[in-house]
CSV table of C-alpha atoms and ligand atoms in Angstrom, one decimal:
chain,number,residue,atom,x,y,z
K,1,MET,CA,104.9,79.5,142.5
K,2,LYS,CA,106.7,77.9,139.5
K,3,THR,CA,105.7,77.9,135.9
K,4,GLN,CA,107.3,77.5,132.5
K,5,VAL,CA,106.2,80.9,131.0
K,6,ALA,CA,105.2,83.9,133.1
K,7,ILE,CA,102.9,86.1,131.0
K,8,ILE,CA,102.5,89.7,132.0
K,9,GLY,CA,99.2,91.1,130.7
K,10,GLY,CA,95.8,89.5,130.2
K,11,GLY,CA,94.8,91.3,127.0
K,12,PRO,CA,94.4,89.4,123.7
K,13,SER,CA,98.2,88.8,123.3
K,14,GLY,CA,98.8,87.3,126.7
K,15,LEU,CA,95.6,85.2,126.7
K,16,LEU,CA,96.2,83.8,123.2
K,17,LEU,CA,99.8,82.9,124.0
K,18,SER,CA,98.7,81.2,127.2
K,19,GLN,CA,96.0,79.2,125.5
K,20,LEU,CA,98.2,78.1,122.6
K,21,LEU,CA,100.9,77.0,125.0
K,22,HIS,CA,98.3,75.1,127.1
K,23,LYS,CA,97.3,73.1,124.0
K,24,ARG,CA,100.9,71.9,123.7
K,25,GLY,CA,101.2,71.1,127.4
K,26,ILE,CA,103.3,74.1,128.2
K,27,ASP,CA,102.4,75.7,131.5
K,28,SER,CA,101.9,79.4,132.0
K,29,VAL,CA,100.6,82.0,134.5
K,30,VAL,CA,99.0,85.2,133.3
K,31,LEU,CA,99.3,88.4,135.5
K,32,GLU,CA,96.7,91.1,134.8
K,33,ARG,CA,96.7,94.5,136.4
K,34,LYS,CA,92.9,95.1,136.0
K,35,THR,CA,89.8,93.0,136.5
K,36,LYS,CA,88.4,90.8,133.8
K,37,GLU,CA,85.3,93.1,133.6
K,38,TYR,CA,87.6,96.1,133.0
K,39,VAL,CA,89.5,94.3,130.2
K,40,LEU,CA,86.2,93.2,128.6
K,41,GLY,CA,84.9,96.8,128.8
K,42,ARG,CA,87.5,98.1,126.4
K,43,ILE,CA,86.1,98.6,122.9
K,44,ARG,CA,88.9,98.2,120.4
K,45,ALA,CA,89.7,96.3,117.3
K,46,GLY,CA,87.1,95.0,114.9
K,47,VAL,CA,88.8,93.5,111.9
K,48,LEU,CA,90.6,90.1,112.1
K,49,GLU,CA,93.1,88.8,109.5
K,50,ARG,CA,93.1,85.2,108.6
K,51,GLY,CA,96.4,84.6,110.4
K,52,LEU,CA,94.7,85.5,113.7
K,53,LEU,CA,91.7,83.3,112.8
K,54,ASP,CA,94.0,80.4,112.1
K,55,LEU,CA,95.6,80.9,115.6
K,56,MET,CA,92.2,81.0,117.2
K,57,ARG,CA,91.4,77.7,115.5
K,58,GLU,CA,94.7,76.2,116.7
K,59,ALA,CA,93.9,77.5,120.2
K,60,GLY,CA,90.5,75.9,120.1
K,61,VAL,CA,88.6,79.3,120.5
K,62,ALA,CA,87.2,79.8,117.0
K,63,GLU,CA,83.8,78.3,117.4
K,64,ARG,CA,81.9,81.5,118.0
K,65,VAL,CA,83.9,83.7,115.6
K,66,GLU,CA,83.1,81.2,112.8
K,67,LYS,CA,79.4,81.3,113.7
K,68,GLU,CA,78.9,85.0,114.6
K,69,GLY,CA,81.7,86.8,112.8
K,70,TYR,CA,81.1,88.6,109.5
K,71,SER,CA,83.2,87.8,106.5
K,72,HIS,CA,84.1,90.9,104.5
K,73,ASP,CA,85.4,90.5,101.0
K,74,GLY,CA,86.0,94.1,100.3
K,75,THR,CA,85.9,97.7,101.6
K,76,LEU,CA,84.7,101.1,100.4
K,77,ILE,CA,86.9,104.2,100.2
K,78,SER,CA,85.5,107.6,99.6
K,79,TYR,CA,86.9,111.1,98.9
K,80,GLY,CA,85.4,114.2,97.5
K,81,GLN,CA,82.3,113.1,95.5
K,82,GLU,CA,83.9,109.7,94.7
K,83,MET,CA,83.4,106.3,96.3
K,84,PHE,CA,85.0,103.1,95.1
K,85,ARG,CA,85.1,99.5,96.3
K,86,MET,CA,88.2,97.4,96.7
K,87,ASP,CA,87.4,93.7,96.2
K,88,PHE,CA,90.0,92.0,98.5
K,89,LYS,CA,88.8,88.6,97.6
K,90,GLU,CA,89.2,89.1,93.9
K,91,LEU,CA,92.5,90.9,94.4
K,92,THR,CA,94.1,88.5,96.9
K,93,GLY,CA,91.9,85.4,97.2
K,94,HIS,CA,91.2,86.4,100.9
K,95,GLY,CA,88.9,88.6,102.9
K,96,VAL,CA,88.9,89.7,106.6
K,97,MET,CA,86.5,88.9,109.5
K,98,VAL,CA,84.6,91.5,111.4
K,99,TYR,CA,84.4,90.4,115.0
K,100,GLY,CA,85.2,92.6,118.0
K,101,GLN,CA,88.4,92.3,120.0
K,102,THR,CA,86.1,92.3,123.1
K,103,GLU,CA,84.6,89.0,121.8
K,104,VAL,CA,88.0,87.5,121.0
K,105,THR,CA,89.1,88.3,124.5
K,106,ARG,CA,85.9,86.9,126.0
K,107,ASP,CA,86.4,83.6,124.1
K,108,LEU,CA,89.9,83.4,125.3
K,109,TYR,CA,89.0,84.0,128.9
K,110,ALA,CA,86.3,81.3,128.6
K,111,ALA,CA,88.8,78.8,127.2
K,112,ARG,CA,91.4,79.6,129.9
K,113,GLU,CA,88.8,79.2,132.6
K,114,ALA,CA,87.5,76.0,131.2
K,115,ALA,CA,91.1,74.6,131.3
K,116,ASN,CA,91.7,75.9,134.8
K,117,GLY,CA,94.3,78.2,133.5
K,118,LYS,CA,96.1,80.4,136.0
K,119,ILE,CA,95.2,84.1,135.7
K,120,GLU,CA,95.8,86.5,138.6
K,121,PHE,CA,93.8,89.8,138.4
K,122,ASN,CA,94.4,93.1,140.2
K,123,VAL,CA,98.2,92.5,140.4
K,124,GLU,CA,100.3,95.5,141.3
K,125,ASN,CA,104.0,96.4,141.3
K,126,VAL,CA,105.0,93.7,138.8
K,127,VAL,CA,108.8,93.4,138.5
K,128,ILE,CA,110.6,91.2,136.1
K,129,ASN,CA,113.9,90.0,137.7
K,130,GLU,CA,117.0,88.5,136.1
K,131,ALA,CA,115.6,88.3,132.7
K,132,ASP,CA,119.1,88.1,131.3
K,133,SER,CA,119.8,84.9,133.3
K,134,LYS,CA,118.6,81.3,132.9
K,135,ALA,CA,116.4,81.7,136.0
K,136,PRO,CA,114.2,84.7,135.7
K,137,TYR,CA,111.5,85.4,138.2
K,138,VAL,CA,108.6,87.8,138.5
K,139,THR,CA,107.5,89.5,141.8
K,140,TYR,CA,104.2,91.3,142.3
K,141,GLU,CA,101.6,92.1,144.9
K,142,VAL,CA,98.0,91.1,145.0
K,143,GLY,CA,95.6,92.2,147.9
K,144,GLY,CA,98.6,93.6,149.7
K,145,LYS,CA,100.5,90.3,149.7
K,146,SER,CA,103.9,89.8,147.9
K,147,ARG,CA,104.2,86.9,145.5
K,148,ARG,CA,106.9,85.4,143.4
K,149,ILE,CA,106.9,83.3,140.2
K,150,ASP,CA,110.0,81.4,139.1
K,151,CYS,CA,109.9,80.6,135.4
K,152,ASP,CA,111.9,79.7,132.3
K,153,PHE,CA,110.7,82.6,130.2
K,154,VAL,CA,108.8,85.8,130.6
K,155,ALA,CA,106.4,87.1,127.9
K,156,GLY,CA,105.8,90.8,128.1
K,157,CYS,CA,102.2,91.2,126.8
K,158,ASP,CA,101.3,94.2,128.9
K,159,GLY,CA,100.5,96.7,126.3
K,160,PHE,CA,102.0,100.2,125.6
K,161,HIS,CA,101.8,101.3,129.3
K,162,GLY,CA,103.2,98.0,130.8
K,163,VAL,CA,106.4,97.4,132.6
K,164,SER,CA,108.0,94.8,130.3
K,165,ARG,CA,109.4,97.1,127.7
K,166,ASN,CA,111.2,99.3,130.3
K,167,THR,CA,112.7,96.2,131.9
K,168,ILE,CA,115.1,96.1,128.8
K,169,PRO,CA,118.0,98.4,129.7
K,170,GLY,CA,118.0,101.7,128.0
K,171,ASP,CA,121.3,101.2,126.3
K,172,VAL,CA,120.0,98.0,124.7
K,173,ARG,CA,116.7,99.5,123.5
K,174,ARG,CA,116.1,101.5,120.4
K,175,GLU,CA,112.7,103.3,120.0
K,176,TYR,CA,111.2,104.8,116.9
K,177,GLU,CA,108.1,107.0,117.2
K,178,LYS,CA,105.7,109.2,115.2
K,179,VAL,CA,102.9,111.0,116.9
K,180,TYR,CA,100.1,112.2,114.7
K,181,PRO,CA,98.5,115.7,115.3
K,182,PHE,CA,95.0,114.4,115.7
K,183,GLY,CA,92.9,111.6,117.4
K,184,TRP,CA,89.9,109.4,116.6
K,185,LEU,CA,86.6,109.9,118.4
K,186,GLY,CA,84.9,106.6,118.3
K,187,ILE,CA,81.3,105.7,119.2
K,188,LEU,CA,79.3,102.5,119.5
K,189,SER,CA,75.5,102.7,118.9
K,190,GLU,CA,72.8,100.1,118.9
K,191,THR,CA,71.8,100.9,115.3
K,192,PRO,CA,72.1,99.0,112.0
K,193,PRO,CA,75.4,99.8,110.2
K,194,VAL,CA,75.0,102.3,107.4
K,195,ASN,CA,76.5,99.9,105.0
K,196,HIS,CA,77.3,96.1,105.0
K,197,GLU,CA,81.0,96.9,104.3
K,198,LEU,CA,83.4,99.4,106.0
K,199,ILE,CA,83.7,102.9,104.6
K,200,TYR,CA,86.9,104.8,104.9
K,201,THR,CA,86.5,108.5,104.1
K,202,ASN,CA,88.9,111.3,103.3
K,203,SER,CA,86.7,114.3,103.5
K,204,GLU,CA,87.3,118.1,103.5
K,205,ARG,CA,86.4,118.0,107.2
K,206,GLY,CA,88.7,115.2,108.1
K,207,PHE,CA,88.8,111.4,108.2
K,208,ALA,CA,85.7,109.2,109.0
K,209,LEU,CA,85.2,105.5,109.3
K,210,CYS,CA,81.9,103.5,109.3
K,211,SER,CA,82.4,100.1,110.9
K,212,MET,CA,80.2,97.7,112.8
K,213,ARG,CA,80.1,94.8,115.2
K,214,ASN,CA,76.8,93.2,114.1
K,215,GLU,CA,73.4,93.9,112.4
K,216,ASN,CA,72.4,96.1,115.2
K,217,LEU,CA,75.6,97.5,116.5
K,218,SER,CA,77.5,100.1,114.6
K,219,ARG,CA,81.0,101.5,115.3
K,220,TYR,CA,81.8,104.9,113.8
K,221,TYR,CA,84.9,107.1,114.1
K,222,ILE,CA,85.8,110.7,113.1
K,223,GLN,CA,89.1,112.4,113.2
K,224,CYS,CA,89.2,114.9,116.0
K,225,SER,CA,91.5,117.4,117.7
K,226,LEU,CA,93.9,116.1,120.3
K,227,SER,CA,92.5,118.7,122.7
K,228,ASP,CA,88.9,117.4,122.4
K,229,SER,CA,87.4,115.4,125.2
K,230,PRO,CA,84.5,112.9,124.6
K,231,ASN,CA,82.3,115.1,126.8
K,232,ASP,CA,82.8,118.0,124.3
K,233,TRP,CA,80.8,115.9,121.8
K,234,THR,CA,77.1,115.4,122.3
K,235,ASP,CA,75.5,112.5,120.4
K,236,THR,CA,73.8,115.1,118.1
K,237,ALA,CA,77.1,116.9,117.4
K,238,PHE,CA,78.8,113.5,116.6
K,239,TRP,CA,76.1,112.4,114.1
K,240,LYS,CA,75.9,115.8,112.5
K,241,GLU,CA,79.7,115.8,111.9
K,242,LEU,CA,79.8,112.2,110.7
K,243,LYS,CA,77.0,112.9,108.1
K,244,ARG,CA,79.0,115.9,106.8
K,245,ARG,CA,82.0,113.7,106.2
K,246,ILE,CA,80.6,110.6,104.6
K,247,PRO,CA,79.1,110.5,101.0
K,248,PRO,CA,75.7,112.2,100.8
K,249,GLU,CA,73.8,109.0,99.8
K,250,GLN,CA,75.2,107.2,102.9
K,251,ALA,CA,74.5,110.2,105.1
K,252,GLU,CA,70.8,110.1,104.0
K,253,THR,CA,70.4,106.5,105.0
K,254,LEU,CA,72.4,106.6,108.2
K,255,ILE,CA,70.3,105.6,111.2
K,256,THR,CA,71.3,107.4,114.3
K,257,GLY,CA,70.6,106.7,118.0
K,258,PRO,CA,72.0,107.1,121.5
K,259,THR,CA,75.6,106.2,121.8
K,260,ILE,CA,76.6,103.5,124.3
K,261,GLU,CA,80.3,104.2,124.3
K,262,LYS,CA,82.3,107.3,123.3
K,263,SER,CA,86.1,107.6,123.6
K,264,ILE,CA,89.0,109.3,122.0
K,265,ALA,CA,92.2,107.5,121.0
K,266,PRO,CA,95.4,109.4,120.1
K,267,LEU,CA,97.2,108.1,116.9
K,268,ARG,CA,100.8,106.9,117.2
K,269,SER,CA,103.3,104.8,115.4
K,270,PHE,CA,105.9,103.3,117.7
K,271,VAL,CA,108.4,100.4,117.6
K,272,THR,CA,110.9,99.2,120.1
K,273,GLU,CA,113.9,97.0,119.1
K,274,PRO,CA,114.9,94.4,120.0
K,275,MET,CA,111.8,92.5,121.1
K,276,ARG,CA,113.9,90.1,123.1
K,277,TRP,CA,116.2,90.6,126.0
K,278,GLY,CA,117.6,87.4,127.5
K,279,ARG,CA,114.6,85.4,128.5
K,280,LEU,CA,112.1,88.3,128.2
K,281,PHE,CA,110.1,88.5,125.0
K,282,LEU,CA,107.9,91.5,124.1
K,283,CYS,CA,104.6,90.8,122.3
K,284,GLY,CA,101.9,93.1,120.8
K,285,ASP,CA,101.4,96.7,122.0
K,286,ALA,CA,104.2,96.3,124.6
K,287,ALA,CA,106.6,96.5,121.6
K,288,HIS,CA,104.8,98.4,118.9
K,289,ILE,CA,101.8,100.7,118.2
K,290,VAL,CA,100.2,101.5,114.9
K,291,PRO,CA,97.5,104.2,114.1
K,292,PRO,CA,94.2,102.2,113.8
K,293,THR,CA,93.5,103.2,110.2
K,294,GLY,CA,94.9,99.9,108.7
K,295,ALA,CA,93.3,97.7,111.4
K,296,LYS,CA,96.7,96.2,112.2
K,297,GLY,CA,97.2,96.5,116.0
K,298,LEU,CA,95.6,93.3,117.2
K,299,ASN,CA,96.6,91.5,114.1
K,300,THR,CA,100.3,92.4,114.5
K,301,ALA,CA,100.0,91.4,118.2
K,302,ALA,CA,98.8,88.0,116.9
K,303,SER,CA,101.7,87.5,114.5
K,304,ASP,CA,104.1,88.1,117.4
K,305,VAL,CA,102.2,85.5,119.4
K,306,HIS,CA,102.5,83.1,116.4
K,307,TYR,CA,106.3,83.6,116.3
K,308,LEU,CA,106.8,83.4,120.1
K,309,TYR,CA,104.5,80.3,120.4
K,310,ASN,CA,106.5,78.5,117.8
K,311,ALA,CA,109.8,79.5,119.3
K,312,LEU,CA,108.8,78.2,122.7
K,313,ARG,CA,107.5,75.0,121.2
K,314,ASP,CA,110.8,74.6,119.4
K,315,TYR,CA,112.5,75.0,122.8
K,316,TYR,CA,110.4,72.6,124.8
K,317,GLU,CA,109.6,70.0,122.0
K,318,ASN,CA,112.9,70.0,120.1
K,319,ASP,CA,115.3,71.3,122.6
K,320,SER,CA,116.3,74.0,120.2
K,321,GLU,CA,117.0,77.6,120.9
K,322,ALA,CA,117.0,78.6,117.2
K,323,GLY,CA,113.3,79.8,117.5
K,324,ILE,CA,113.9,82.0,120.5
K,325,ASP,CA,117.1,83.4,119.1
K,326,GLY,CA,115.3,84.3,115.8
K,327,TYR,CA,112.1,85.7,117.5
K,328,SER,CA,113.0,89.4,117.5
K,329,ALA,CA,114.2,89.6,114.0
K,330,LYS,CA,111.3,87.6,112.6
K,331,ALA,CA,108.6,89.5,114.5
K,332,LEU,CA,110.1,92.9,113.7
K,333,ALA,CA,110.3,92.2,109.9
K,334,ARG,CA,106.6,91.8,109.8
K,335,VAL,CA,105.9,94.6,112.4
K,336,TRP,CA,107.7,97.1,110.2
K,337,LYS,CA,105.6,96.2,107.2
K,338,ALA,CA,102.4,96.7,109.3
K,339,GLU,CA,103.9,100.0,110.5
K,340,ARG,CA,104.5,101.2,106.9
K,341,PHE,CA,101.0,100.2,105.8
K,342,SER,CA,99.3,101.9,108.7
K,343,TRP,CA,101.3,105.1,108.3
K,344,TRP,CA,100.6,105.1,104.6
K,345,PHE,CA,96.9,104.5,104.9
K,346,SER,CA,96.6,107.1,107.7
K,347,SER,CA,98.6,109.7,105.7
K,348,LEU,CA,96.3,109.1,102.7
K,349,LEU,CA,93.0,109.7,104.6
K,350,HIS,CA,93.5,112.3,107.3
K,351,ARG,CA,93.6,116.1,107.3
K,352,TYR,CA,96.8,117.4,108.8
K,353,PRO,CA,96.8,120.8,110.6
K,354,ARG,CA,99.5,122.3,108.4
K,355,GLN,CA,98.5,120.5,105.2
K,356,THR,CA,98.9,122.7,102.1
K,357,ALA,CA,96.7,122.7,99.0
K,358,PHE,CA,99.5,120.8,97.3
K,359,ASP,CA,99.6,118.1,100.0
K,360,HIS,CA,95.8,117.6,99.5
K,361,ARG,CA,96.1,117.3,95.7
K,362,ILE,CA,98.8,114.6,96.2
K,363,GLN,CA,96.4,112.7,98.5
K,364,ILE,CA,93.6,113.0,95.8
K,365,ALA,CA,96.0,111.9,93.1
K,366,GLU,CA,97.0,108.9,95.1
K,367,LEU,CA,93.4,108.0,95.8
K,368,GLU,CA,92.6,108.3,92.1
K,369,PHE,CA,95.5,106.1,91.3
K,370,LEU,CA,94.3,103.5,93.8
K,371,ARG,CA,90.8,103.7,92.4
K,372,SER,CA,91.9,103.0,88.9
K,373,ASN,CA,95.0,100.9,89.1
K,374,THR,CA,94.9,97.2,89.8
K,375,ALA,CA,98.5,96.9,90.8
K,376,ALA,CA,98.0,99.6,93.4
K,377,GLN,CA,94.8,98.0,94.6
K,378,THR,CA,96.5,94.6,94.9
K,379,ALA,CA,99.4,96.1,97.0
K,380,MET,CA,96.8,97.7,99.3
K,381,ALA,CA,94.6,94.6,99.5
K,382,GLU,CA,97.5,92.3,100.3
K,383,ASN,CA,98.5,94.5,103.2
K,384,TYR,CA,94.9,95.0,104.5
K,385,VAL,CA,94.0,91.3,104.5
K,386,GLY,CA,97.4,90.6,106.2
K,387,LEU,CA,100.8,89.7,104.9
K,388,PRO,CA,101.7,86.0,105.4
K,389,TYR,CA,103.5,85.0,108.6
L,401,RFL,P1,96.5,95.3,125.4
L,401,RFL,O1,95.2,95.0,124.8
L,401,RFL,O2,96.8,96.7,125.7
L,401,RFL,O3,96.6,94.4,126.7
L,401,RFL,C1,97.6,94.5,127.6
L,401,RFL,C2,97.1,94.1,129.0
L,401,RFL,O4,98.2,94.2,129.9
L,401,RFL,C3,97.7,94.8,131.1
L,401,RFL,N1,98.8,95.4,131.8
L,401,RFL,C4,99.4,94.9,132.9
L,401,RFL,N2,99.2,93.7,133.5
L,401,RFL,C5,100.0,93.4,134.6
L,401,RFL,N3,101.0,94.3,135.0
L,401,RFL,C6,101.2,95.4,134.4
L,401,RFL,N4,102.2,96.3,134.8
L,401,RFL,C7,100.4,95.8,133.3
L,401,RFL,N5,100.3,96.8,132.5
L,401,RFL,C8,99.3,96.6,131.6
L,401,RFL,C9,96.6,95.7,130.7
L,401,RFL,O5,95.6,96.0,131.7
L,401,RFL,C10,96.0,94.9,129.5
L,401,RFL,O6,94.9,94.1,129.9
L,401,RFL,O7,97.7,94.8,124.5
L,401,RFL,P2,97.8,93.5,123.5
L,401,RFL,O8,97.3,92.2,124.2
L,401,RFL,O9,99.1,93.5,123.0
L,401,RFL,O10,96.7,93.7,122.4
L,401,RFL,C11,96.9,94.8,121.4
L,401,RFL,C12,95.5,95.3,121.0
L,401,RFL,O11,94.7,95.6,122.1
L,401,RFL,C13,95.7,96.6,120.1
L,401,RFL,O12,96.7,96.5,119.2
L,401,RFL,C14,94.4,96.8,119.2
L,401,RFL,O13,93.3,97.1,120.0
L,401,RFL,C15,94.6,98.0,118.3
L,401,RFL,N6,93.4,98.3,117.5
L,401,RFL,C16,93.1,97.6,116.4
L,401,RFL,N7,93.8,96.5,116.0
L,401,RFL,C17,93.4,95.7,114.9
L,401,RFL,O14,94.1,94.8,114.6
L,401,RFL,N8,92.3,96.0,114.2
L,401,RFL,C18,91.5,97.1,114.5
L,401,RFL,O15,90.4,97.2,113.8
L,401,RFL,C19,91.9,97.9,115.6
L,401,RFL,N9,91.1,99.0,115.9
L,401,RFL,C20,92.6,99.4,117.8
L,401,RFL,C21,91.5,99.7,117.0
L,401,RFL,C22,92.9,100.2,118.9
L,401,RFL,C23,92.1,101.3,119.2
L,401,RFL,N10,92.5,102.1,120.4
L,401,RFL,C24,91.6,102.3,121.4
L,401,RFL,C25,93.9,102.4,120.6
L,401,RFL,C26,90.7,100.8,117.3
L,401,RFL,C27,91.0,101.6,118.4
L,401,RFL,C28,90.1,102.8,118.6
L,402,PHB,C1,86.6,99.0,114.2
L,402,PHB,O1,85.6,98.4,113.8
L,402,PHB,O2,86.8,99.3,115.4
L,402,PHB,C2,87.7,99.3,113.3
L,402,PHB,C3,87.7,98.9,112.0
L,402,PHB,C4,88.7,99.2,111.1
L,402,PHB,C5,89.7,100.0,111.5
L,402,PHB,C6,89.8,100.4,112.8
L,402,PHB,C7,88.8,100.1,113.7
L,402,PHB,O3,90.7,100.3,110.6
C-alpha cells in the first residue's frame, strides 16, 4: 500500500491529523493497535481549549461539540475553609469547553468513516523503517498477515507506550521525566454534578477534583496512593473520602450513586526531544506527558497536530520544507510551557508523602496570593484556557 502520511495510532492525535489532512486532499492511513470499541472505552480528558475547538471546526467535526459541549467561563479552587472562583472569561476574554475526549474521538471516527478514510485496527508489530531517508515505510501484521505501507512521512501518534518514540536512536533522543509519588483515582457516575463548574481542591487529606460530562454524568477524582488498586475502593469508600476533601457545603449537596467506571492513573511529567527524526514526527502523548491537573494532555496533543498539519501543508501545497524543519522546535516551545503549568498546578494542590509543615504553609500562601491577586490569576487563567499557538 502507498500513502502520503502513515499515521501510527488511532487516538485523538492520529485521527485529528488524518481528518485535517484529508480536508486538504492529503492522503493518510491510520494504524491502530486496538479495536475502535476499546479506544472509545477509555475515559480520559474532559476540558478542551479553544485551539482544539478551532481545529475541530477546521476538520469539520465540531457540530456536536458546539451543540452538546458546556462552555465554562471559570473554575473554583478550594483549600482549608476557603473557596474562590477564577473568572477566566473576565481575566482573559476566553473560557474552555467541557466535552469528553471519548466524544471527540467518536466524532473523529465518524468523520473518517464518512470520508472512507483508511484505518486498520488490531495491527501488531508495527515497525517504522528508514525514517531518516526520503522513502520511509512501515511494516506491520494484521490477522497474522504481514503488510507494508510506503509513504512520504510517518506521524507517530501512538501515545506513551507506542513504538514511534523508540524508533528515534537513543543517541539522538533526550528524555526529561518527573514521576509524582501518588496517583488519581477517577470515577464516572450517572449523577448530577455537584456544581456547574469544576472544583479543584487542596485538602488536608489530599487533592480532589469535581468535574463532569453532562447534567447527569459526573467525573470525580481523588489523589490516591500508587500502591492502591481500583478494587481496593468500594463506591461507598470513594464517596466518603471525596466528601471529606471537598468544602462542607458542597459535600452536603453531593449526590452519590453507583460508579460506572473506576480507574487509577499515575501522574508523570515527561518530554522527549527532538520531536522529529528525518521523516518521522512525534505528536501528543508519544512525545510528552503531563499530570492531568492542568487539563493539558489532549490540548497539547492538539497543538502538536496543528503545527504538524501546517508543516505538511507547507510541504505539499508550497513545496517548502521550512515547516517540517521547524516542527520540533515550535511544538516543544509550547509543550514546555504546558509542562511548567501542569507541574506548578499539581505541586500547588497535592499532598506529598514527605511534605513538611513549611511546604504546606508555602502552598497555602501561594493559594492565598492566587485568590487575592489579579496578576497571579491572569497568569493562571491564560495558561488554563490555553496559550496561543
Ligand atoms: P492516546 O490517546 O494514548 O492514543 C494513542 C493511540 O495509539 C495506539 N497505539 C498503537 N497503535 C499502533 N501501533 C502501536 N504500536 C501502538 N501503540 C499505541 C493506542 O492504542 C492509542 O489508541 O494518545 P494521543 O492521541 O496523543 O492523545 C493524548 C490524550 O489521550 C491524553 O493526553 C489525554 O487523555 C490526557 N488527559 C487530559 N488531557 C486534557 O487535555 N484535558 C484533560 O482534562 C485530561 N484529563 C487525561 C485526563 C489523561 C488521564 N489519564 C487516564 C492518563 C485525565 C486522565 C485521568
Ligand atoms: C476531567 O473532567 O476528566 C478532567 C477535568 C479537569 C482536569 C482533569 C480531568 O484537570
